[in-house]
XYZ file of C-alpha atoms in Angstrom:
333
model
C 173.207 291.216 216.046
C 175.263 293.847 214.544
C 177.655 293.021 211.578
C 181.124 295.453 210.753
C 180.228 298.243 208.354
C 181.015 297.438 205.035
C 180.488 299.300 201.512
C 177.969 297.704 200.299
C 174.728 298.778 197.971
C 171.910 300.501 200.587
C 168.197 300.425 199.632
C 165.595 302.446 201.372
C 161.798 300.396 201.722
C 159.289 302.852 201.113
C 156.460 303.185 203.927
C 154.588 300.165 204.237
C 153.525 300.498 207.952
C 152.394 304.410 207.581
C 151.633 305.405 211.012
C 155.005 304.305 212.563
C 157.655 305.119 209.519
C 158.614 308.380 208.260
C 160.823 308.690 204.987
C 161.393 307.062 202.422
C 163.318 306.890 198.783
C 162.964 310.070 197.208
C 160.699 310.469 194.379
C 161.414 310.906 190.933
C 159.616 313.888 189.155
C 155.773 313.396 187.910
C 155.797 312.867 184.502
C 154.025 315.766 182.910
C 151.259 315.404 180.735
C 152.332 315.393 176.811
C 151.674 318.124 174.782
C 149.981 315.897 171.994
C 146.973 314.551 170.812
C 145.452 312.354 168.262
C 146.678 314.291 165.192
C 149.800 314.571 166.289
C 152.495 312.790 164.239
C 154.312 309.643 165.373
C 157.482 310.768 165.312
C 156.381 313.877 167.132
C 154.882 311.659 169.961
C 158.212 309.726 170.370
C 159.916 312.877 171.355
C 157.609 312.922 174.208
C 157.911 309.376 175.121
C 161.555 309.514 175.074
C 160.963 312.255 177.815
C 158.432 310.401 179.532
C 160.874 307.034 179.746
C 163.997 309.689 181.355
C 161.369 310.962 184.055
C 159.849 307.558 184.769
C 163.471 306.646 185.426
C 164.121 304.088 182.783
C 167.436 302.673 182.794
C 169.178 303.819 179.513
C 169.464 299.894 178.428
C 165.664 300.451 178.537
C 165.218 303.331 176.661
C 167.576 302.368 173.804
C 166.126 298.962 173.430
C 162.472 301.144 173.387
C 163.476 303.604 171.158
C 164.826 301.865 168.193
C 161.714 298.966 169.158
C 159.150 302.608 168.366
C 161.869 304.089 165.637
C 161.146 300.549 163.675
C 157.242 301.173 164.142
C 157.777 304.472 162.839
C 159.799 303.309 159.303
C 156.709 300.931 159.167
C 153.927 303.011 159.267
C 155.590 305.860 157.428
C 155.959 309.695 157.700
C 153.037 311.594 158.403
C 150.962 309.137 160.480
C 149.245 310.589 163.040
C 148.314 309.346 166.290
C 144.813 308.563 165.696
C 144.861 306.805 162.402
C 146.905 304.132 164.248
C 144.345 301.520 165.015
C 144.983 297.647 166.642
C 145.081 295.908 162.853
C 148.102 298.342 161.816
C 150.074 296.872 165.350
C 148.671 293.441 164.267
C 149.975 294.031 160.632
C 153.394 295.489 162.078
C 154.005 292.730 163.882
C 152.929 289.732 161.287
C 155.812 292.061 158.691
C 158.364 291.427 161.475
C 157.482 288.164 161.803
C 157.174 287.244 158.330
C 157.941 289.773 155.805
C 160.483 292.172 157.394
C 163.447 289.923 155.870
C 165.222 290.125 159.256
C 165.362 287.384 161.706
C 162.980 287.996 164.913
C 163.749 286.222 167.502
C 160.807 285.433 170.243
C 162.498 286.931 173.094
C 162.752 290.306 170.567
C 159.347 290.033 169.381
C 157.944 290.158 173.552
C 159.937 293.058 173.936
C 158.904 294.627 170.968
C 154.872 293.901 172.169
C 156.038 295.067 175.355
C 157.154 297.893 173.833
C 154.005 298.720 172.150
C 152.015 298.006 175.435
C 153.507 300.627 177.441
C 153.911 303.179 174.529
C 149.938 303.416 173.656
C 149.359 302.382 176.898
C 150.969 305.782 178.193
C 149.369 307.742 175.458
C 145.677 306.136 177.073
C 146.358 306.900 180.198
C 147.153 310.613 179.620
C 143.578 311.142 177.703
C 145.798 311.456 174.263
C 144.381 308.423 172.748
C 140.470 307.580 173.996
C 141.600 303.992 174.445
C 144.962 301.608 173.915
C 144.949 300.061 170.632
C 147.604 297.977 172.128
C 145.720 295.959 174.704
C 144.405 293.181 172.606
C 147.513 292.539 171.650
C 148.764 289.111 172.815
C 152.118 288.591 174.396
C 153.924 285.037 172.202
C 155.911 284.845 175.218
C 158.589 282.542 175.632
C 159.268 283.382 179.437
C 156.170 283.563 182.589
C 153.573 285.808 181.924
C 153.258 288.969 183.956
C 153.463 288.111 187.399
C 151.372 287.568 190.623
C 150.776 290.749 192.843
C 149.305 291.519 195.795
C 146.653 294.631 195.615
C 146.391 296.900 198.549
C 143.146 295.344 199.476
C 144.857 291.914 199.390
C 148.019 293.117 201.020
C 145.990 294.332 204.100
C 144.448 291.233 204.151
C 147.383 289.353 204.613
C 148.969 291.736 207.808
C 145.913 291.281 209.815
C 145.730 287.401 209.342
C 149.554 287.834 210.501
C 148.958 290.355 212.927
C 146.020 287.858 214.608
C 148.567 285.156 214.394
C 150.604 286.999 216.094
C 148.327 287.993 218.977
C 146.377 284.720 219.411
C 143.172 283.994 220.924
C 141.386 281.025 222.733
C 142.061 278.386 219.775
C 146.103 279.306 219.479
C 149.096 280.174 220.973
C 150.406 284.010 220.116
C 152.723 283.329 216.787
C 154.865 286.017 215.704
C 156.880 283.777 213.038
C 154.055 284.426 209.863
C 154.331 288.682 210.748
C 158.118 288.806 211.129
C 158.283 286.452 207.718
C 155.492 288.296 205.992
C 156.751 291.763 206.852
C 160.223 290.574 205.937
C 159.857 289.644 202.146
C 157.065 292.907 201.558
C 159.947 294.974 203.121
C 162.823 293.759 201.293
C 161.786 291.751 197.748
C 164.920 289.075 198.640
C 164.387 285.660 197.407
C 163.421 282.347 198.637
C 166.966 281.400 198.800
C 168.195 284.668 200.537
C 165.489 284.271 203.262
C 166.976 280.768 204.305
C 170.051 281.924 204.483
C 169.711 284.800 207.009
C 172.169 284.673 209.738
C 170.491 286.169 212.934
C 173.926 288.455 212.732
C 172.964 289.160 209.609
C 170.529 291.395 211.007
C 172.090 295.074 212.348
C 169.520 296.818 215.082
C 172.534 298.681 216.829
C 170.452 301.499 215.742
C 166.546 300.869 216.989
C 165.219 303.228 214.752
C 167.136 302.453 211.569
C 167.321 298.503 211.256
C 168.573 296.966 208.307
C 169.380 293.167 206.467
C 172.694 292.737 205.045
C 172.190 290.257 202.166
C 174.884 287.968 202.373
C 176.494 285.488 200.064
C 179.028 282.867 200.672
C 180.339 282.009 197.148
C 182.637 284.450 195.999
C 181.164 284.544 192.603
C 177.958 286.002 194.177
C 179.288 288.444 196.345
C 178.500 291.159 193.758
C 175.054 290.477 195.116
C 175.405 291.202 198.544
C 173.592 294.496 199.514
C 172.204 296.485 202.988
C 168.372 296.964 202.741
C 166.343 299.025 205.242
C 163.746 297.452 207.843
C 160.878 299.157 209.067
C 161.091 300.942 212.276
C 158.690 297.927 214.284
C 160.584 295.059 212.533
C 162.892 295.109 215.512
C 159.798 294.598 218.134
C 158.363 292.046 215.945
C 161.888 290.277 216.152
C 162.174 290.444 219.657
C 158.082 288.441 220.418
C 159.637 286.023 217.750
C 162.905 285.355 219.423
C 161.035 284.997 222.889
C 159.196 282.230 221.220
C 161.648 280.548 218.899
C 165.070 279.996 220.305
C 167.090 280.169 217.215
C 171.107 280.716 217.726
C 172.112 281.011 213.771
C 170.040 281.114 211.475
C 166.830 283.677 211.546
C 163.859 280.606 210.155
C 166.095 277.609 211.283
C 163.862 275.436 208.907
C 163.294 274.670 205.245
C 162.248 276.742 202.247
C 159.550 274.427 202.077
C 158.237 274.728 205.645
C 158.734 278.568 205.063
C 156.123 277.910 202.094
C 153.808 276.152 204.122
C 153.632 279.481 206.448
C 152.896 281.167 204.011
C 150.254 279.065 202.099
C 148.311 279.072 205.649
C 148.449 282.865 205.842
C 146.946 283.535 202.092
C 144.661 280.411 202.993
C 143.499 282.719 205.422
C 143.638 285.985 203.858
C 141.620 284.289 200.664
C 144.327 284.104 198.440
C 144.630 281.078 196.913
C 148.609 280.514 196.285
C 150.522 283.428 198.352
C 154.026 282.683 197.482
C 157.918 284.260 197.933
C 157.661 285.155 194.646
C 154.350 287.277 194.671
C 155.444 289.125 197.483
C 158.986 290.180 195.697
C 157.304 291.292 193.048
C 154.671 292.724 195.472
C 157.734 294.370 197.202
C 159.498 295.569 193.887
C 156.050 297.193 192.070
C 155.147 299.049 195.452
C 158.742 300.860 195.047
C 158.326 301.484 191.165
C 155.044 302.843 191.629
C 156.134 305.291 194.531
C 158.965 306.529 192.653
C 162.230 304.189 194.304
C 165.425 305.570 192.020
C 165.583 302.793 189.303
C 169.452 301.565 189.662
C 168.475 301.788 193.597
C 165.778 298.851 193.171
C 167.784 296.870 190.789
C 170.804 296.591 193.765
C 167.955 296.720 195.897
C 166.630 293.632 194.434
C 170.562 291.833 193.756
C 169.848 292.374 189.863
C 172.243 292.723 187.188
C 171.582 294.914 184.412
C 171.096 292.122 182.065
C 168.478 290.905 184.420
C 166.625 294.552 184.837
C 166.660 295.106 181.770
C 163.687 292.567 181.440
C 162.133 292.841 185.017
C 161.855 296.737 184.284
C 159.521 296.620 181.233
C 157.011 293.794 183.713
C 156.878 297.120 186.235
C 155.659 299.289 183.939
C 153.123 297.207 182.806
C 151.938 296.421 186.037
C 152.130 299.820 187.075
C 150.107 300.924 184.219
C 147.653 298.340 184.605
C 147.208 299.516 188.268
C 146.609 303.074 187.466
C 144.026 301.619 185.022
C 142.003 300.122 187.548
C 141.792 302.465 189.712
C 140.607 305.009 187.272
C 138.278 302.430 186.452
C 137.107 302.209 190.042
């Protein structure tokens, strides 16, 4: 099942099966903690953040459309404002003079960003003990795409690998099933889509080397070739391949069935696990915040994940949200 070499975008999956991987995508650099507090200025603080966004790894799309989103808060609330005297009305008040008084047309996919914006900015300052709490968090998101999405938490995620992992073994009630592991394992590994998963040619699949298996993404249509990309497999995926094969005598394609069948595997596996709607699209996201949060080179997880910049440049903002929000728990904890 080996496919010719070809140059094509390569993404490393960080560690997801700890005991029996070893590497990994190489960190970016621990954001140190600012050198501000409550009476520093505003302007002062964005020096810090724009520091803060280049070690996070921000795409520079990002960090422009950040900065001038904080450099407009800033003309707002005026010089000398200092950290502290910036309370939830003045964001509330900042964002009804946009809205309404700024003279300037604000659109409603601008005005998410901009709350976005303001989410992880005090956000960031709360988490680093500058501010004793986010005056941004009541703030509601008008959004006029999904809210944030659906993740698994580690708890959850463990959950769902041993309902696989006894579905995979059997007992007296059924058969040994390895189809819900490989398919499970698959999608945390590599983040690819619904479509992409149905699509998987078993040659598609390149285990020349046991210990380094990978998926080539393919696409047929020439206008989506740009999205084709090589993404690592964990060093058991190729085991876990081999029990499935033994069982299910596909010749082309890897799940010779339906998206919707594929669905139904896994609404019996999160049935299982206790989750009520375990989907393709929770465990991308699932796949893509477990690589933001360990550090995964940002343009590496947008090829990783077949985006364009256009398309990044709003999945990246949902990241750090839900990366913040997990920090915030488990300080919380």
């Amino acid at each position: 099942m080996n496919t010719p070499e070809k140059k094509l975008p390569q993404s490393q999956q960080l560690a997801l099966f700890q005991e029996t991987e070893t590497g990994g995508a190489p960190a970016t650099q621990t954001p140190a903690t600012p050198e501000i507090n409550a009476r520093s200025s505003f302007n002062v603080a964005l020096g810090s953040f724009e520091r803060y966004m280049e070690q996070r790894g921000f795409t520079e799309n990002t960090q422009q459309a950040f900065r001038l989103d904080m450099q407009l808060l800033a003309d707002y609330l005026g010089p000398g404002t200092t950290l502290g005297q910036i309370g939830t009305a003045n964001l509330k008040a900042f964002i009804t003079w946009m809205t309404k008084a700024r003279g300037v047309p604000c659109s409603p996919k601008t005005l998410e960003r901009r709350i976005t914006t303001l989410k992880v900015f005090f956000g960031w300052l709360a988490e680093e003990g500058v501010l004793p709490r986010d005056p941004a968090a009541p703030l509601i998101h008008r959004s006029v795409s999904a809210p944030l999405p659906e993740v698994l938490s580690d708890a959850e995620m463990q959950a769902v690998l041993a309902v696989t992992q006894a579905m995979r073994q059997g007992d007296e009630q059924r058969k040994p099933d390895p189809r819900p592991h490989l398919l499970v394992t698959l999608l945390l590994h590599t983040g690819i889509k619904k479509g992409e998963c149905v699509r998987i040619v078993l040659n598609h699949l390149d285990v020349s080397d046991p210990t380094r298996p990978a998926l080539w993404v393919r696409y047929a249509t020439p206008g989506r070739r740009h999205k084709e990309r090589r993404i690592m497999l964990p060093a058991e995926w190729p085991t876990i391949l081999q029990e499935y094969l033994a069982v299910y005598k596909t010749r082309q394609y890897l799940f010779p069935w339906t998206a919707r069948n594929l669905e139904y595997v896994l609404t019996k596996v999160g049935q299982e696990a206790g989750i009520a709607r375990l989907t393709f699209e929770m465990l991308r996201w699932t796949c893509s915040l477990r690589d933001y949060v360990e550090g995964m080179d940002r343009d590496a997880l947008r090829q990783k994940l077949g985006l364009s910049d256009i398309s990044w440049y709003e999945v990246e903002p949902k990241l750090a949200l839900l990366a913040q929000q997990i920090k915030v728990s488990k300080l919380e904890s």
